[in-house]
């Protein structure tokens, strides 16, 4: 064995030696650049495992597919589809599928990588995966979306499976989408395979508690952070960006525990109330009118003003790259709990740290969804299902224990909580990689 092959060599590859893959634009890498920078920052803490660090920077497998469907008007339309398996050293790939007009390969790569870190951070036996289709689903009928989903599932069927890669809902997908995926895969393999996806309807092997799981995880980790920081829950002022599945659930659960929701922003606008907003009333208003604005008891404020709202806790639960150098300095919250994936760019992260703002990173804060997806997967394999109370208790325990152990790492190394999460997660992934070795 040569020196370069020696896994005990603590120096590893030269820093920055990795090349940008040819399928990404080096001048505009996209969201994957955020992930690469996060890996670079954690590498000095990996010790001898830094020898394997390049593993973290390169997705294991990328599948790009053409998804042609018949539209309702009789024409044929083609859509770009992706499925990326970032790492499977610790188990099968796991991650959602999103339908969005701005989906790119770089974005799906980053999301799959963050799933690798997320699963390892809470010690689930999964690697990271992610999928997406470049489409604005608001412009298509239910029938067209069903045909799209079934064709996409067939195209990626080569690499997914209950023990290979398990998709789940993400932006603009839901339990019905997962039901179509499960049925399509099952028809193609000739047997009912409920474990091929999670986030399914309960009647098809889905788990109780899955709908609120991600938002509940945001609450649990946020509440644990508030305890560490000496922040009382009762009367705490909370601002929420994004009022979809994650943001709505997080806002509702914080509200139920005595916090005051003072601002909500979604794609339709931003509303503020110093007296507090009832999330249930806000959801009813959104469903009835299709917008969050004109909610009784609130005033509409400009979109950029959201970041300067007087609050104690801020929850970005929308899309990537929302907190930037342009707005990080305006944030008054002492605690940010990332419900979305990649909402804070690294430079803004540094600025927040300098200002004494604690950030509970996405790869920990929003891991509640994949944790309950794991519960669903286990239940499908055993055909034995738990009560919602059992699900929530197991989720709360896993999330609170993970937070506690990661906070200890943060304190021990004197780093941000995000760096602490990456230290633990990347160590777990690379230990598995080192123990397994390379085949052949």
GROMACS .gro file of C-alpha atoms in nm:
model
  440
    1UNK     CA    1   0.000   0.000   0.000
    2UNK     CA    2   0.141   0.337  -0.100
    3UNK     CA    3   0.128   0.652   0.110
    4UNK     CA    4  -0.152   0.790  -0.102
    5UNK     CA    5  -0.356   0.476  -0.040
    6UNK     CA    6  -0.297   0.473   0.336
    7UNK     CA    7  -0.630   0.550   0.507
    8UNK     CA    8  -0.442   0.650   0.824
    9UNK     CA    9  -0.276   0.940   0.639
   10UNK     CA   10  -0.434   1.236   0.818
   11UNK     CA   11  -0.344   1.495   0.555
   12UNK     CA   12  -0.571   1.355   0.285
   13UNK     CA   13  -0.597   1.517  -0.057
   14UNK     CA   14  -0.460   1.867  -0.101
   15UNK     CA   15  -0.711   2.132  -0.001
   16UNK     CA   16  -0.918   2.252  -0.294
   17UNK     CA   17  -0.789   1.969  -0.514
   18UNK     CA   18  -1.139   1.862  -0.616
   19UNK     CA   19  -1.248   1.967  -0.962
   20UNK     CA   20  -1.592   2.106  -1.040
   21UNK     CA   21  -1.778   1.840  -1.242
   22UNK     CA   22  -1.802   1.919  -1.611
   23UNK     CA   23  -2.181   1.924  -1.599
   24UNK     CA   24  -2.179   2.228  -1.367
   25UNK     CA   25  -2.084   2.581  -1.472
   26UNK     CA   26  -1.771   2.675  -1.268
   27UNK     CA   27  -1.875   3.041  -1.289
   28UNK     CA   28  -2.224   2.970  -1.157
   29UNK     CA   29  -2.224   2.642  -0.966
   30UNK     CA   30  -2.560   2.708  -0.803
   31UNK     CA   31  -2.683   2.570  -0.467
   32UNK     CA   32  -2.427   2.289  -0.470
   33UNK     CA   33  -2.159   2.553  -0.413
   34UNK     CA   34  -2.307   2.624  -0.068
   35UNK     CA   35  -2.278   2.258   0.023
   36UNK     CA   36  -1.918   2.236  -0.106
   37UNK     CA   37  -1.821   2.535   0.107
   38UNK     CA   38  -1.982   2.374   0.411
   39UNK     CA   39  -1.775   2.059   0.354
   40UNK     CA   40  -1.457   2.263   0.315
   41UNK     CA   41  -1.526   2.431   0.648
   42UNK     CA   42  -1.572   2.105   0.836
   43UNK     CA   43  -1.279   1.914   0.681
   44UNK     CA   44  -1.019   2.045   0.934
   45UNK     CA   45  -1.223   1.881   1.212
   46UNK     CA   46  -1.230   1.535   1.052
   47UNK     CA   47  -0.878   1.424   1.150
   48UNK     CA   48  -0.768   1.106   0.975
   49UNK     CA   49  -1.107   1.076   0.805
   50UNK     CA   50  -1.016   1.381   0.594
   51UNK     CA   51  -0.845   1.123   0.371
   52UNK     CA   52  -1.195   1.030   0.250
   53UNK     CA   53  -1.337   1.384   0.236
   54UNK     CA   54  -1.358   1.388  -0.144
   55UNK     CA   55  -1.633   1.127  -0.109
   56UNK     CA   56  -1.854   1.396   0.039
   57UNK     CA   57  -1.806   1.631  -0.257
   58UNK     CA   58  -1.910   1.393  -0.534
   59UNK     CA   59  -2.259   1.244  -0.577
   60UNK     CA   60  -2.254   0.867  -0.609
   61UNK     CA   61  -2.507   0.859  -0.893
   62UNK     CA   62  -2.695   1.113  -1.105
   63UNK     CA   63  -2.984   1.021  -1.333
   64UNK     CA   64  -3.127   1.281  -1.571
   65UNK     CA   65  -3.441   1.172  -1.752
   66UNK     CA   66  -3.677   1.301  -2.017
   67UNK     CA   67  -4.039   1.290  -1.899
   68UNK     CA   68  -4.278   1.308  -2.196
   69UNK     CA   69  -4.654   1.309  -2.135
   70UNK     CA   70  -4.977   1.364  -2.327
   71UNK     CA   71  -5.138   1.692  -2.222
   72UNK     CA   72  -5.512   1.731  -2.196
   73UNK     CA   73  -5.522   1.918  -2.528
   74UNK     CA   74  -5.373   1.620  -2.710
   75UNK     CA   75  -5.021   1.758  -2.751
   76UNK     CA   76  -4.705   1.603  -2.609
   77UNK     CA   77  -4.486   1.794  -2.363
   78UNK     CA   78  -4.139   1.704  -2.239
   79UNK     CA   79  -4.003   1.784  -1.893
   80UNK     CA   80  -3.660   1.749  -1.732
   81UNK     CA   81  -3.646   1.503  -1.445
   82UNK     CA   82  -3.367   1.429  -1.198
   83UNK     CA   83  -3.281   1.174  -0.931
   84UNK     CA   84  -2.952   1.213  -0.745
   85UNK     CA   85  -2.810   0.963  -0.496
   86UNK     CA   86  -2.542   1.151  -0.310
   87UNK     CA   87  -2.416   0.882  -0.074
   88UNK     CA   88  -2.524   0.533   0.030
   89UNK     CA   89  -2.241   0.436   0.266
   90UNK     CA   90  -2.476   0.412   0.565
   91UNK     CA   91  -2.784   0.274   0.391
   92UNK     CA   92  -3.025   0.329   0.101
   93UNK     CA   93  -3.069   0.679  -0.038
   94UNK     CA   94  -3.357   0.877   0.109
   95UNK     CA   95  -3.500   1.209   0.001
   96UNK     CA   96  -3.793   1.392  -0.149
   97UNK     CA   97  -3.914   1.476  -0.497
   98UNK     CA   98  -4.003   1.835  -0.580
   99UNK     CA   99  -4.200   1.980  -0.871
  100UNK     CA  100  -4.089   2.337  -0.941
  101UNK     CA  101  -4.023   2.549  -1.247
  102UNK     CA  102  -3.677   2.646  -1.119
  103UNK     CA  103  -3.547   2.297  -1.036
  104UNK     CA  104  -3.188   2.249  -1.157
  105UNK     CA  105  -2.935   1.969  -1.136
  106UNK     CA  106  -2.720   2.175  -0.898
  107UNK     CA  107  -3.018   2.224  -0.668
  108UNK     CA  108  -3.106   1.854  -0.662
  109UNK     CA  109  -2.740   1.766  -0.602
  110UNK     CA  110  -2.727   2.005  -0.306
  111UNK     CA  111  -3.054   1.877  -0.161
  112UNK     CA  112  -2.936   1.517  -0.190
  113UNK     CA  113  -2.609   1.605  -0.017
  114UNK     CA  114  -2.792   1.783   0.264
  115UNK     CA  115  -3.004   1.468   0.304
  116UNK     CA  116  -2.684   1.266   0.355
  117UNK     CA  117  -2.581   1.505   0.632
  118UNK     CA  118  -2.931   1.522   0.779
  119UNK     CA  119  -2.976   1.146   0.803
  120UNK     CA  120  -2.635   1.103   0.961
  121UNK     CA  121  -2.693   1.392   1.202
  122UNK     CA  122  -2.992   1.220   1.363
  123UNK     CA  123  -2.831   0.877   1.307
  124UNK     CA  124  -3.087   0.729   1.068
  125UNK     CA  125  -2.967   0.429   0.861
  126UNK     CA  126  -2.993   0.616   0.531
  127UNK     CA  127  -2.782   0.797   0.278
  128UNK     CA  128  -2.894   1.104   0.089
  129UNK     CA  129  -3.105   1.123  -0.225
  130UNK     CA  130  -3.328   1.379  -0.395
  131UNK     CA  131  -3.538   1.414  -0.706
  132UNK     CA  132  -3.716   1.681  -0.901
  133UNK     CA  133  -3.901   1.772  -1.218
  134UNK     CA  134  -3.869   2.112  -1.380
  135UNK     CA  135  -4.235   2.212  -1.403
  136UNK     CA  136  -4.476   2.470  -1.265
  137UNK     CA  137  -4.748   2.234  -1.137
  138UNK     CA  138  -5.000   2.518  -1.098
  139UNK     CA  139  -5.036   2.527  -1.477
  140UNK     CA  140  -5.134   2.161  -1.518
  141UNK     CA  141  -5.438   1.950  -1.439
  142UNK     CA  142  -5.454   1.668  -1.189
  143UNK     CA  143  -5.461   1.418  -1.475
  144UNK     CA  144  -5.151   1.571  -1.634
  145UNK     CA  145  -4.966   1.564  -1.302
  146UNK     CA  146  -5.061   1.200  -1.252
  147UNK     CA  147  -4.927   1.108  -1.596
  148UNK     CA  148  -4.612   1.311  -1.524
  149UNK     CA  149  -4.558   1.133  -1.192
  150UNK     CA  150  -4.613   0.786  -1.335
  151UNK     CA  151  -4.380   0.844  -1.630
  152UNK     CA  152  -4.111   0.994  -1.403
  153UNK     CA  153  -4.141   0.701  -1.163
  154UNK     CA  154  -4.098   0.457  -1.450
  155UNK     CA  155  -3.794   0.644  -1.580
  156UNK     CA  156  -3.617   0.643  -1.242
  157UNK     CA  157  -3.744   0.296  -1.154
  158UNK     CA  158  -3.403   0.153  -1.240
  159UNK     CA  159  -3.247   0.305  -0.930
  160UNK     CA  160  -3.525   0.334  -0.670
  161UNK     CA  161  -3.665   0.063  -0.446
  162UNK     CA  162  -3.742  -0.012  -0.077
  163UNK     CA  163  -3.381  -0.114  -0.017
  164UNK     CA  164  -3.215   0.114  -0.276
  165UNK     CA  165  -3.366   0.463  -0.275
  166UNK     CA  166  -3.690   0.575  -0.109
  167UNK     CA  167  -3.850   0.899  -0.238
  168UNK     CA  168  -4.085   1.118  -0.032
  169UNK     CA  169  -4.285   1.441  -0.076
  170UNK     CA  170  -4.114   1.778  -0.109
  171UNK     CA  171  -4.207   2.113  -0.261
  172UNK     CA  172  -4.534   2.085  -0.459
  173UNK     CA  173  -4.568   1.709  -0.407
  174UNK     CA  174  -4.791   1.539  -0.151
  175UNK     CA  175  -4.938   1.205  -0.033
  176UNK     CA  176  -5.133   1.168  -0.358
  177UNK     CA  177  -4.809   1.205  -0.556
  178UNK     CA  178  -4.653   0.932  -0.343
  179UNK     CA  179  -4.956   0.707  -0.396
  180UNK     CA  180  -4.908   0.738  -0.773
  181UNK     CA  181  -4.537   0.666  -0.738
  182UNK     CA  182  -4.597   0.362  -0.517
  183UNK     CA  183  -4.863   0.223  -0.750
  184UNK     CA  184  -4.650   0.276  -1.061
  185UNK     CA  185  -4.346   0.109  -0.908
  186UNK     CA  186  -4.561  -0.177  -0.777
  187UNK     CA  187  -4.719  -0.238  -1.118
  188UNK     CA  188  -4.377  -0.240  -1.282
  189UNK     CA  189  -4.229  -0.495  -1.038
  190UNK     CA  190  -4.545  -0.709  -1.021
  191UNK     CA  191  -4.611  -0.679  -0.647
  192UNK     CA  192  -4.734  -0.421  -0.400
  193UNK     CA  193  -4.425  -0.246  -0.262
  194UNK     CA  194  -4.549   0.006  -0.005
  195UNK     CA  195  -4.196   0.072   0.123
  196UNK     CA  196  -4.071   0.223  -0.204
  197UNK     CA  197  -4.187   0.571  -0.097
  198UNK     CA  198  -4.281   0.741   0.228
  199UNK     CA  199  -4.526   1.022   0.292
  200UNK     CA  200  -4.807   0.807   0.149
  201UNK     CA  201  -5.173   0.827   0.255
  202UNK     CA  202  -5.232   0.631   0.575
  203UNK     CA  203  -5.467   0.395   0.390
  204UNK     CA  204  -5.175   0.288   0.166
  205UNK     CA  205  -4.921   0.227   0.440
  206UNK     CA  206  -4.845   0.584   0.534
  207UNK     CA  207  -4.763   0.681   0.889
  208UNK     CA  208  -4.970   0.883   1.130
  209UNK     CA  209  -4.794   1.207   1.222
  210UNK     CA  210  -4.615   1.244   0.889
  211UNK     CA  211  -4.798   1.560   0.785
  212UNK     CA  212  -4.674   1.767   1.078
  213UNK     CA  213  -4.343   1.585   1.123
  214UNK     CA  214  -4.107   1.839   0.965
  215UNK     CA  215  -4.275   2.135   1.131
  216UNK     CA  216  -4.285   1.948   1.462
  217UNK     CA  217  -3.911   1.885   1.434
  218UNK     CA  218  -3.858   2.257   1.376
  219UNK     CA  219  -4.051   2.325   1.695
  220UNK     CA  220  -3.869   2.062   1.904
  221UNK     CA  221  -3.521   2.180   1.803
  222UNK     CA  222  -3.625   2.544   1.834
  223UNK     CA  223  -3.764   2.484   2.182
  224UNK     CA  224  -3.444   2.304   2.287
  225UNK     CA  225  -3.235   2.593   2.157
  226UNK     CA  226  -3.453   2.842   2.346
  227UNK     CA  227  -3.387   2.650   2.668
  228UNK     CA  228  -3.012   2.664   2.608
  229UNK     CA  229  -3.032   3.037   2.539
  230UNK     CA  230  -3.259   3.113   2.834
  231UNK     CA  231  -3.546   3.232   2.612
  232UNK     CA  232  -3.898   3.175   2.753
  233UNK     CA  233  -4.148   3.015   2.516
  234UNK     CA  234  -4.448   3.200   2.660
  235UNK     CA  235  -4.493   3.519   2.462
  236UNK     CA  236  -4.190   3.463   2.239
  237UNK     CA  237  -4.230   3.658   1.913
  238UNK     CA  238  -4.195   3.434   1.608
  239UNK     CA  239  -4.175   3.529   1.238
  240UNK     CA  240  -4.232   3.258   0.978
  241UNK     CA  241  -4.130   3.271   0.612
  242UNK     CA  242  -4.318   3.013   0.407
  243UNK     CA  243  -4.663   2.891   0.502
  244UNK     CA  244  -4.671   2.554   0.335
  245UNK     CA  245  -4.658   2.220   0.512
  246UNK     CA  246  -4.349   2.304   0.719
  247UNK     CA  247  -4.408   2.669   0.802
  248UNK     CA  248  -4.775   2.625   0.886
  249UNK     CA  249  -4.714   2.329   1.117
  250UNK     CA  250  -4.421   2.499   1.289
  251UNK     CA  251  -4.621   2.820   1.340
  252UNK     CA  252  -4.921   2.627   1.473
  253UNK     CA  253  -4.720   2.422   1.722
  254UNK     CA  254  -4.522   2.724   1.848
  255UNK     CA  255  -4.856   2.906   1.889
  256UNK     CA  256  -5.005   2.611   2.080
  257UNK     CA  257  -4.712   2.627   2.324
  258UNK     CA  258  -4.761   2.994   2.405
  259UNK     CA  259  -4.547   3.173   2.146
  260UNK     CA  260  -4.683   3.468   1.948
  261UNK     CA  261  -4.669   3.453   1.567
  262UNK     CA  262  -4.611   3.816   1.467
  263UNK     CA  263  -4.535   3.781   1.093
  264UNK     CA  264  -4.605   3.536   0.813
  265UNK     CA  265  -4.466   3.560   0.461
  266UNK     CA  266  -4.548   3.341   0.164
  267UNK     CA  267  -4.540   3.374  -0.213
  268UNK     CA  268  -4.855   3.594  -0.206
  269UNK     CA  269  -4.724   3.854   0.038
  270UNK     CA  270  -4.633   3.938   0.398
  271UNK     CA  271  -4.859   4.011   0.696
  272UNK     CA  272  -4.771   4.145   1.040
  273UNK     CA  273  -4.953   4.181   1.371
  274UNK     CA  274  -4.798   4.300   1.694
  275UNK     CA  275  -5.084   4.133   1.884
  276UNK     CA  276  -5.014   3.798   1.719
  277UNK     CA  277  -5.161   3.587   1.440
  278UNK     CA  278  -5.362   3.268   1.489
  279UNK     CA  279  -5.205   3.019   1.242
  280UNK     CA  280  -5.530   2.822   1.212
  281UNK     CA  281  -5.719   3.135   1.111
  282UNK     CA  282  -5.439   3.224   0.870
  283UNK     CA  283  -5.459   2.881   0.706
  284UNK     CA  284  -5.837   2.902   0.672
  285UNK     CA  285  -5.801   3.247   0.515
  286UNK     CA  286  -5.531   3.122   0.276
  287UNK     CA  287  -5.743   2.827   0.167
  288UNK     CA  288  -6.050   3.044   0.118
  289UNK     CA  289  -5.888   3.336  -0.067
  290UNK     CA  290  -5.569   3.186  -0.211
  291UNK     CA  291  -5.350   3.450  -0.043
  292UNK     CA  292  -5.213   3.536   0.300
  293UNK     CA  293  -5.268   3.910   0.257
  294UNK     CA  294  -5.589   4.083   0.373
  295UNK     CA  295  -5.596   3.853   0.675
  296UNK     CA  296  -5.823   4.020   0.936
  297UNK     CA  297  -5.630   4.170   1.226
  298UNK     CA  298  -5.306   4.208   1.030
  299UNK     CA  299  -5.135   4.472   0.820
  300UNK     CA  300  -4.955   4.402   0.496
  301UNK     CA  301  -4.588   4.497   0.490
  302UNK     CA  302  -4.333   4.502   0.209
  303UNK     CA  303  -4.159   4.175   0.133
  304UNK     CA  304  -3.813   4.300   0.231
  305UNK     CA  305  -3.946   4.438   0.560
  306UNK     CA  306  -4.007   4.084   0.683
  307UNK     CA  307  -3.640   4.044   0.771
  308UNK     CA  308  -3.644   4.347   1.000
  309UNK     CA  309  -3.954   4.244   1.196
  310UNK     CA  310  -3.918   4.273   1.575
  311UNK     CA  311  -3.906   3.907   1.679
  312UNK     CA  312  -3.721   3.663   1.900
  313UNK     CA  313  -3.733   3.361   1.669
  314UNK     CA  314  -3.728   3.354   1.290
  315UNK     CA  315  -3.820   3.045   1.089
  316UNK     CA  316  -3.724   3.051   0.719
  317UNK     CA  317  -3.935   2.768   0.579
  318UNK     CA  318  -3.951   2.854   0.209
  319UNK     CA  319  -3.668   2.795  -0.041
  320UNK     CA  320  -3.288   2.817  -0.065
  321UNK     CA  321  -3.074   3.132  -0.041
  322UNK     CA  322  -3.327   3.351   0.141
  323UNK     CA  323  -3.094   3.493   0.408
  324UNK     CA  324  -2.812   3.680   0.236
  325UNK     CA  325  -2.567   3.960   0.314
  326UNK     CA  326  -2.834   4.201   0.194
  327UNK     CA  327  -3.077   4.115   0.474
  328UNK     CA  328  -2.883   3.926   0.746
  329UNK     CA  329  -2.786   4.253   0.913
  330UNK     CA  330  -3.153   4.353   0.947
  331UNK     CA  331  -3.257   4.042   1.140
  332UNK     CA  332  -3.348   4.120   1.502
  333UNK     CA  333  -3.416   3.760   1.608
  334UNK     CA  334  -3.167   3.598   1.844
  335UNK     CA  335  -3.259   3.253   1.715
  336UNK     CA  336  -3.311   3.129   1.359
  337UNK     CA  337  -3.453   2.780   1.305
  338UNK     CA  338  -3.416   2.670   0.942
  339UNK     CA  339  -3.727   2.490   0.826
  340UNK     CA  340  -3.623   2.513   0.460
  341UNK     CA  341  -3.320   2.350   0.300
  342UNK     CA  342  -3.024   2.582   0.247
  343UNK     CA  343  -3.201   2.911   0.331
  344UNK     CA  344  -2.883   3.084   0.455
  345UNK     CA  345  -2.578   3.147   0.237
  346UNK     CA  346  -2.240   3.087   0.411
  347UNK     CA  347  -2.140   3.456   0.412
  348UNK     CA  348  -2.468   3.546   0.583
  349UNK     CA  349  -2.412   3.261   0.827
  350UNK     CA  350  -2.081   3.420   0.926
  351UNK     CA  351  -2.243   3.761   0.972
  352UNK     CA  352  -2.517   3.614   1.191
  353UNK     CA  353  -2.256   3.437   1.405
  354UNK     CA  354  -2.064   3.763   1.445
  355UNK     CA  355  -2.384   3.931   1.561
  356UNK     CA  356  -2.449   3.657   1.819
  357UNK     CA  357  -2.748   3.506   1.640
  358UNK     CA  358  -2.785   3.133   1.699
  359UNK     CA  359  -2.885   2.931   1.392
  360UNK     CA  360  -3.034   2.582   1.421
  361UNK     CA  361  -2.930   2.452   1.077
  362UNK     CA  362  -3.160   2.291   0.825
  363UNK     CA  363  -2.986   1.954   0.844
  364UNK     CA  364  -3.097   1.929   1.206
  365UNK     CA  365  -3.405   2.152   1.234
  366UNK     CA  366  -3.606   1.999   0.950
  367UNK     CA  367  -3.499   1.638   1.006
  368UNK     CA  368  -3.834   1.557   1.165
  369UNK     CA  369  -3.982   1.474   0.825
  370UNK     CA  370  -3.724   1.213   0.733
  371UNK     CA  371  -3.734   1.074   1.087
  372UNK     CA  372  -4.105   0.996   1.059
  373UNK     CA  373  -4.043   0.874   0.705
  374UNK     CA  374  -3.803   0.626   0.862
  375UNK     CA  375  -4.078   0.523   1.104
  376UNK     CA  376  -4.312   0.474   0.806
  377UNK     CA  377  -4.055   0.263   0.621
  378UNK     CA  378  -4.003   0.043   0.929
  379UNK     CA  379  -4.379   0.006   0.977
  380UNK     CA  380  -4.427  -0.092   0.611
  381UNK     CA  381  -4.162  -0.365   0.637
  382UNK     CA  382  -4.316  -0.507   0.955
  383UNK     CA  383  -4.682  -0.442   0.861
  384UNK     CA  384  -4.727  -0.321   1.217
  385UNK     CA  385  -4.833   0.038   1.271
  386UNK     CA  386  -4.794   0.272   1.567
  387UNK     CA  387  -5.035   0.529   1.711
  388UNK     CA  388  -4.983   0.899   1.643
  389UNK     CA  389  -4.896   0.951   2.010
  390UNK     CA  390  -4.624   0.684   1.982
  391UNK     CA  391  -4.494   0.846   1.663
  392UNK     CA  392  -4.474   1.192   1.820
  393UNK     CA  393  -4.305   1.065   2.137
  394UNK     CA  394  -4.042   0.878   1.934
  395UNK     CA  395  -3.988   1.182   1.711
  396UNK     CA  396  -3.956   1.423   2.003
  397UNK     CA  397  -3.706   1.194   2.177
  398UNK     CA  398  -3.485   1.148   1.869
  399UNK     CA  399  -3.485   1.518   1.782
  400UNK     CA  400  -3.423   1.642   2.137
  401UNK     CA  401  -3.146   1.387   2.201
  402UNK     CA  402  -2.981   1.470   1.869
  403UNK     CA  403  -2.997   1.841   1.949
  404UNK     CA  404  -2.846   1.787   2.294
  405UNK     CA  405  -2.552   1.583   2.169
  406UNK     CA  406  -2.483   1.825   1.883
  407UNK     CA  407  -2.499   2.125   2.116
  408UNK     CA  408  -2.235   1.956   2.331
  409UNK     CA  409  -2.009   1.922   2.024
  410UNK     CA  410  -2.069   2.291   1.947
  411UNK     CA  411  -1.962   2.391   2.298
  412UNK     CA  412  -1.663   2.157   2.303
  413UNK     CA  413  -1.517   2.285   1.976
  414UNK     CA  414  -1.630   2.647   2.011
  415UNK     CA  415  -1.801   2.643   1.672
  416UNK     CA  416  -2.145   2.723   1.534
  417UNK     CA  417  -2.419   2.465   1.564
  418UNK     CA  418  -2.407   2.414   1.187
  419UNK     CA  419  -2.037   2.324   1.198
  420UNK     CA  420  -2.104   2.093   1.492
  421UNK     CA  421  -2.373   1.910   1.296
  422UNK     CA  422  -2.138   1.869   0.999
  423UNK     CA  423  -1.858   1.742   1.224
  424UNK     CA  424  -2.080   1.466   1.365
  425UNK     CA  425  -2.261   1.380   1.041
  426UNK     CA  426  -1.956   1.380   0.814
  427UNK     CA  427  -1.762   1.174   1.067
  428UNK     CA  428  -2.036   0.912   1.067
  429UNK     CA  429  -2.053   0.900   0.688
  430UNK     CA  430  -1.677   0.881   0.639
  431UNK     CA  431  -1.631   0.621   0.913
  432UNK     CA  432  -1.874   0.401   0.720
  433UNK     CA  433  -1.687   0.475   0.395
  434UNK     CA  434  -1.351   0.390   0.553
  435UNK     CA  435  -1.477   0.069   0.711
  436UNK     CA  436  -1.638  -0.049   0.387
  437UNK     CA  437  -1.337   0.043   0.175
  438UNK     CA  438  -1.347   0.062  -0.203
  439UNK     CA  439  -1.484  -0.211  -0.428
  440UNK     CA  440  -1.333  -0.352  -0.635
   0.00000   0.00000   0.00000
